[in-house]
Amino acid sequence: MRPASLIAAFRALTAAGYLLAASGAPPSSPPAKAEKAPDKPATPAKPPAVELRGKITGDGGVPLAKAVVLVLPSGTAGLRAKVVRAESAADGGFVAGPLTGDAFRVRVQAKGYAPLTEGPIPGGATITLHLKKGLALSGTVLDRASKKPVDGATIAAWDDDAEGWGDEARRGSSAGKDGRFALADLAGGKATIEAKAPGHAAARTARLLDPKAGAAAPAPVELLLDPAGTLSGRVTDTSNTPVAGAEVTVFWREPGGDRSKAAKTDADGHYAFPAAADLRIRRMTVAAKGFPSQERPGDAPSDDIVDFILEHGGSIAGTLRSGDTSALPAFHVGVHRERGDDDPPSSGRGGASRAADKDVSDPSGAFRLDDLEPGTYTVEIQARGFATIKKTKIEVRAEQVADLGSLKLDSSSTFRGRVVSGNDQTPVPSASIRLSLVDAQPAAGSSSITGTNLWNVSSSPDGTFTQAGLAKGTYDLTAEHASFAPVQLRITFDPGADSPEVLVTMYRGGSIGGTVVDAQLQPVAGVRIMASLGAQADAHVADTGSDGHYLIDGLTPGNYQVTRQPRDGSPASGANVKAAAVTEGQTTTVDFDEGPHIQMSGVVRKGDQPLANTSIYLFAVDNSVPLRAKKAQTDQSGAYQVGLDQAGRYQASVRIDAAGGPGGQNLVMLTVPDQPQVQQDIVFASNAITGHVANPDGGDIKGAIILAMQDAAGAGTANLRQSTTTTAADGTFRLDAVEPGTYRVTARATGFAPAEQYPVTVSDGQPETNIELTMQRGWLMRGRVLDPNGRAVNDATIVVAAPGNAESGFLPSHTDSSGAFRITCPLDGPVSVAAISPRFAPAVKTDIDPPSGTDDGPDVQLKTTVGGSLRIRVVHRGGGPVPGASTAIRPMPLFPGADLVIDRNRPKPTDGDGVALVGNLYPGVYVVAVVGRNDASPAQANVGEGAETEVEIEVP
């Protein structure tokens, strides 16, 4: 299980009442130690071995003797396989085997010839491979500082195809006293040359060898070696041209904080960091003028050589034309990067532009902006007396040109708009646009507005429309089309200003339909159903017919609140109000009834043994609306009966011990068909996983929580199994009713780091699988949580994690009545800790170092606050609010338990003003996004203590 899911998994188990506390007493009837299972599960039969046969020839088809033939399985299997080696005989023939697999890659090397790599080749094939004459390369190895020859340096060269074949696939040589070396039998194309010598850092370069050059030898290579311990490399562009003046920066951490150091590349693109071996480098960056910045996370490689290949930025180009016959004016083009999750902070050191602008006076109207960092941009074109042209979501790629084509300038006094389909943003032609004046402002010197207050226009083939002669004021815009749901917008227009183009997004619409039945499952006629996007939005209404069915059509996609008006006229609540997501071209079913939709019955069994007098819980997993558990009780024969509200997948849970009674929690997934009566047995397997949990000294660990999670790679998601229990006083445990498959078994206990064993195989041929888990000790952090007035905070959840993470895999803890807590922490570095209570904002403390030696860690005091609040406003680009929108927030960086906090504090759908409020937030930066809207860029907001921060997101 990924660490990010641990809190959610254990929280769900605890909420269901099935998870025994880590510090609690063992089960009343602890399972006895099982007999030791066989050491290994049954091993599946190995696939039959195959061979590859063939012949190696050289110039003129002459057979080549003693050619080395190397063979690996093709695909990812070759990454972990051992190379099979063979040599050709006097007649050039070879046999390579035995081989395991279906297809293989072959590499052939022979003296005087260039290496050849071929594949995939099917197993059992007979092949003939022709080698061509190899190329030669010479050079000199020099000390960089003194420029003197380096005696005894070892040289290695290899082509791109040599990766993965081991050292035998590399050509080697040694430098003489004069530093000179020669390499033979190289393949054409890119060759990597590396030099190593005592007292020096390794050096590496690349050369392009042209096989068409014939006998013409390529230019000698000069390899310059730095002192030992130097981190070095080259910065080149995609054509292998050195990038001089690039700034390479290394980052590392010291006890006093983060540190960094920068170096510039020379004319050959080379950079060096002397004595870098003494630094624990965490990441590297490179920035150069005209190139996007580049980052390399992680430690430096063992050979201390890091090369960077930079791509040039992209370009945006286009041509401007006037909407009439007048001469094209001078204009200004500006571009800026749009925000998004893939928009990392700029290095600020000469990288490619994230924003650019240009004044253009070209009579042809042509413009172009270069050296833009790859990403998504907005382009704005302005000219005096004309309306601004704004183009969004322009994708710029490295070393490519994004051509905007021909763009038209319109007068600023003309009202302009565009109608597009919400499904794919394509133009909607022939849409009927109606503009009605709501409120007008008289022009200077005029006492009233004269003329009509209603205008009608149609959209052109490209979706655009214009209307001249409108007065300054507020207008209602209605767009209608036979194939789309109507759209209404309220807009403002000022003919004397640069009013932007109005984007009208139309959806083909969806439907909400369903049936209303009474407690006897009989249809109910005349019931009113209302659907609205929010409390303040207009409601769409339909009444049920004689068959109890209703249909509301022509709905704009979104999240609707569907309400059944009760027959007694009482306010609608509870089961009378449901959520429904309407999608384009689909009918969403929302049924209302006063009784269970499905009656399900059967027998609960473990293998062939009925489970008598056992409680079973069923949770629906195919509905986004939280549902309560449905509980049933088996009788003496193991029979059960339960009423369910919906069909689909369910998680069934019981507790079983060795005797068949209550014990560890066991889960099984089942699928319930959509029919009134369902007869289905719920069957748990007879297999088991048993084991023992010990501390590093071999002592028993009591009360450790054991979780077995089935590997998703070995089962479909609908059939995944999991079981949980706790260890007895002697450290033993038993997970019963475990389905055959591969499992990941984890143990967690207070005072210890998590322990895990994977894979654990359960098969029908092996009733019980026995494992041993050893838990390493962690250090115990002690502390106390106080409220803003200094009073103890009871039952706050305590979570620890590495800085910048939400979880560590260690068990969460809780405060007692005095606000005190104890929680286990890892020993391998500093941690952050957070206290989470629903009454306050999270309290967080970062960078707490583990104690040294046997010393106790420091007592940590966490003081909660009211935190800050966030007002999220979602609006259309035309200015109107978007009610019913679902939003999501995420703190940056993460803090311990951040996923738990966000899960408890999810923003409600926006109200009629397009607003959602979120309170009790830990102060810091948050990323805010509209759920399910890829056409709306996420926004960032900085939440302060005791303050309300407003953030606005535009959607089409």
GROMACS .gro file of C-alpha atoms in nm, residues 766-955:
model
  190
  766GLN     CA    1  -0.119  -2.442   0.063
  767PRO     CA    2  -0.395  -2.387   0.324
  768GLU     CA    3  -0.180  -2.168   0.549
  769THR     CA    4   0.116  -1.941   0.477
  770ASN     CA    5   0.335  -1.856   0.775
  771ILE     CA    6   0.555  -1.544   0.790
  772GLU     CA    7   0.787  -1.372   1.039
  773LEU     CA    8   0.795  -0.992   1.076
  774THR     CA    9   1.062  -0.803   1.270
  775MET     CA   10   0.984  -0.443   1.368
  776GLN     CA   11   1.264  -0.193   1.420
  777ARG     CA   12   1.227   0.056   1.701
  778GLY     CA   13   1.149   0.419   1.630
  779TRP     CA   14   1.174   0.709   1.873
  780LEU     CA   15   0.878   0.829   2.076
  781MET     CA   16   0.784   1.194   2.041
  782ARG     CA   17   0.598   1.327   2.343
  783GLY     CA   18   0.401   1.645   2.347
  784ARG     CA   19   0.084   1.834   2.426
  785VAL     CA   20  -0.181   2.013   2.220
  786LEU     CA   21  -0.340   2.336   2.347
  787ASP     CA   22  -0.618   2.556   2.211
  788PRO     CA   23  -0.575   2.934   2.149
  789ASN     CA   24  -0.663   2.998   2.519
  790GLY     CA   25  -0.405   2.749   2.650
  791ARG     CA   26  -0.656   2.476   2.735
  792ALA     CA   27  -0.600   2.109   2.653
  793VAL     CA   28  -0.735   1.979   2.320
  794ASN     CA   29  -0.878   1.630   2.365
  795ASP     CA   30  -0.893   1.360   2.091
  796ALA     CA   31  -0.686   1.551   1.834
  797THR     CA   32  -0.530   1.330   1.566
  798ILE     CA   33  -0.148   1.340   1.566
  799VAL     CA   34   0.040   1.264   1.243
  800VAL     CA   35   0.415   1.268   1.167
  801ALA     CA   36   0.583   1.278   0.826
  802ALA     CA   37   0.902   1.387   0.658
  803PRO     CA   38   0.905   1.761   0.572
  804GLY     CA   39   0.686   1.831   0.271
  805ASN     CA   40   0.494   1.502   0.299
  806ALA     CA   41   0.146   1.415   0.424
  807GLU     CA   42   0.226   1.073   0.572
  808SER     CA   43   0.515   0.854   0.683
  809GLY     CA   44   0.352   0.513   0.724
  810PHE     CA   45   0.372   0.534   1.105
  811LEU     CA   46   0.052   0.492   1.304
  812PRO     CA   47  -0.133   0.815   1.386
  813SER     CA   48  -0.195   0.889   1.753
  814HIS     CA   49  -0.455   1.082   1.956
  815THR     CA   50  -0.438   1.324   2.248
  816ASP     CA   51  -0.583   1.228   2.587
  817SER     CA   52  -0.801   1.444   2.814
  818SER     CA   53  -0.496   1.651   2.916
  819GLY     CA   54  -0.399   1.713   2.555
  820ALA     CA   55  -0.093   1.490   2.586
  821PHE     CA   56   0.021   1.253   2.313
  822ARG     CA   57   0.290   1.001   2.227
  823ILE     CA   58   0.370   0.902   1.868
  824THR     CA   59   0.638   0.690   1.706
  825CYS     CA   60   0.874   0.864   1.461
  826PRO     CA   61   1.140   0.740   1.217
  827LEU     CA   62   1.505   0.756   1.316
  828ASP     CA   63   1.644   0.843   0.971
  829GLY     CA   64   1.590   1.217   0.963
  830PRO     CA   65   1.392   1.519   1.079
  831VAL     CA   66   1.012   1.503   1.087
  832SER     CA   67   0.719   1.738   1.095
  833VAL     CA   68   0.424   1.682   1.327
  834ALA     CA   69   0.066   1.808   1.307
  835ALA     CA   70  -0.231   1.807   1.546
  836ILE     CA   71  -0.567   1.789   1.368
  837SER     CA   72  -0.893   1.873   1.543
  838PRO     CA   73  -1.228   1.956   1.376
  839ARG     CA   74  -1.264   2.259   1.605
  840PHE     CA   75  -0.944   2.436   1.500
  841ALA     CA   76  -0.698   2.483   1.217
  842PRO     CA   77  -0.416   2.224   1.215
  843ALA     CA   78  -0.120   2.299   1.441
  844VAL     CA   79   0.209   2.214   1.269
  845LYS     CA   80   0.573   2.209   1.378
  846THR     CA   81   0.850   2.126   1.128
  847ASP     CA   82   1.209   1.993   1.126
  848ILE     CA   83   1.213   1.809   1.459
  849ASP     CA   84   1.535   1.606   1.477
  850PRO     CA   85   1.543   1.259   1.635
  851PRO     CA   86   1.721   1.236   1.972
  852SER     CA   87   2.086   1.135   1.977
  853GLY     CA   88   2.193   0.816   2.157
  854THR     CA   89   1.964   0.717   2.441
  855ASP     CA   90   1.842   1.073   2.509
  856ASP     CA   91   1.470   1.137   2.506
  857GLY     CA   92   1.337   1.358   2.232
  858PRO     CA   93   1.220   1.710   2.313
  859ASP     CA   94   0.868   1.765   2.444
  860VAL     CA   95   0.671   1.924   2.162
  861GLN     CA   96   0.397   2.177   2.227
  862LEU     CA   97   0.145   2.237   1.951
  863LYS     CA   98  -0.089   2.534   1.986
  864THR     CA   99  -0.396   2.541   1.766
  865THR     CA  100  -0.542   2.856   1.614
  866VAL     CA  101  -0.856   2.958   1.428
  867GLY     CA  102  -0.642   2.963   1.113
  868GLY     CA  103  -0.754   3.143   0.802
  869SER     CA  104  -1.045   3.109   0.563
  870LEU     CA  105  -1.074   3.096   0.188
  871ARG     CA  106  -1.352   3.248  -0.020
  872ILE     CA  107  -1.358   3.069  -0.355
  873ARG     CA  108  -1.545   3.248  -0.631
  874VAL     CA  109  -1.613   3.071  -0.963
  875VAL     CA  110  -1.726   3.296  -1.247
  876HIS     CA  111  -1.783   3.275  -1.620
  877ARG     CA  112  -1.542   3.468  -1.838
  878GLY     CA  113  -1.841   3.684  -1.930
  879GLY     CA  114  -1.864   3.787  -1.564
  880GLY     CA  115  -2.160   3.584  -1.433
  881PRO     CA  116  -2.135   3.353  -1.128
  882VAL     CA  117  -2.118   2.974  -1.161
  883PRO     CA  118  -2.345   2.810  -0.897
  884GLY     CA  119  -2.315   2.443  -0.806
  885ALA     CA  120  -1.946   2.414  -0.902
  886SER     CA  121  -1.737   2.165  -0.704
  887THR     CA  122  -1.393   2.290  -0.601
  888ALA     CA  123  -1.089   2.129  -0.441
  889ILE     CA  124  -0.797   2.273  -0.244
  890ARG     CA  125  -0.448   2.139  -0.176
  891PRO     CA  126  -0.179   2.294   0.048
  892MET     CA  127   0.166   2.361  -0.100
  893PRO     CA  128   0.382   2.221   0.045
  894LEU     CA  129   0.202   1.935   0.214
  895PHE     CA  130   0.205   1.902   0.592
  896PRO     CA  131   0.145   1.587   0.804
  897GLY     CA  132  -0.216   1.471   0.778
  898ALA     CA  133  -0.297   1.715   0.497
  899ASP     CA  134  -0.508   1.454   0.317
  900LEU     CA  135  -0.711   1.394   0.635
  901VAL     CA  136  -0.767   1.768   0.681
  902ILE     CA  137  -0.882   1.820   0.321
  903ASP     CA  138  -1.108   1.514   0.339
  904ARG     CA  139  -1.278   1.655   0.650
  905ASN     CA  140  -1.295   2.011   0.516
  906ARG     CA  141  -1.401   1.972   0.153
  907PRO     CA  142  -1.553   2.291   0.007
  908LYS     CA  143  -1.929   2.280  -0.047
  909PRO     CA  144  -2.061   2.343  -0.402
  910THR     CA  145  -2.068   2.713  -0.488
  911ASP     CA  146  -2.387   2.900  -0.401
  912GLY     CA  147  -2.598   3.123  -0.626
  913ASP     CA  148  -2.324   3.387  -0.622
  914GLY     CA  149  -2.065   3.129  -0.732
  915VAL     CA  150  -1.903   3.135  -0.385
  916ALA     CA  151  -1.781   2.856  -0.157
  917LEU     CA  152  -1.630   2.925   0.188
  918VAL     CA  153  -1.368   2.708   0.358
  919GLY     CA  154  -1.258   2.778   0.716
  920ASN     CA  155  -1.012   2.651   0.978
  921LEU     CA  156  -0.726   2.637   0.726
  922TYR     CA  157  -0.361   2.608   0.823
  923PRO     CA  158  -0.194   2.933   0.704
  924GLY     CA  159   0.005   2.895   0.383
  925VAL     CA  160  -0.025   2.861   0.007
  926TYR     CA  161  -0.312   2.660  -0.141
  927VAL     CA  162  -0.381   2.547  -0.497
  928VAL     CA  163  -0.752   2.584  -0.581
  929ALA     CA  164  -0.913   2.405  -0.876
  930VAL     CA  165  -1.261   2.343  -1.017
  931VAL     CA  166  -1.332   1.970  -1.014
  932GLY     CA  167  -1.400   1.816  -1.356
  933ARG     CA  168  -1.317   2.135  -1.552
  934ASN     CA  169  -1.001   2.094  -1.758
  935ASP     CA  170  -1.080   2.426  -1.926
  936ALA     CA  171  -1.026   2.624  -1.602
  937SER     CA  172  -0.671   2.692  -1.484
  938PRO     CA  173  -0.607   2.631  -1.110
  939ALA     CA  174  -0.532   2.937  -0.898
  940GLN     CA  175  -0.306   2.994  -0.597
  941ALA     CA  176  -0.406   3.168  -0.275
  942ASN     CA  177  -0.199   3.265   0.030
  943VAL     CA  178  -0.411   3.207   0.341
  944GLY     CA  179  -0.312   3.415   0.644
  945GLU     CA  180  -0.386   3.361   1.013
  946GLY     CA  181  -0.719   3.516   1.118
  947ALA     CA  182  -0.785   3.653   0.769
  948GLU     CA  183  -1.018   3.571   0.482
  949THR     CA  184  -0.851   3.533   0.141
  950GLU     CA  185  -1.051   3.554  -0.179
  951VAL     CA  186  -0.953   3.367  -0.494
  952GLU     CA  187  -1.136   3.375  -0.826
  953ILE     CA  188  -1.138   3.110  -1.100
  954GLU     CA  189  -1.274   3.177  -1.448
  955VAL     CA  190  -1.447   2.907  -1.651
   0.00000   0.00000   0.00000
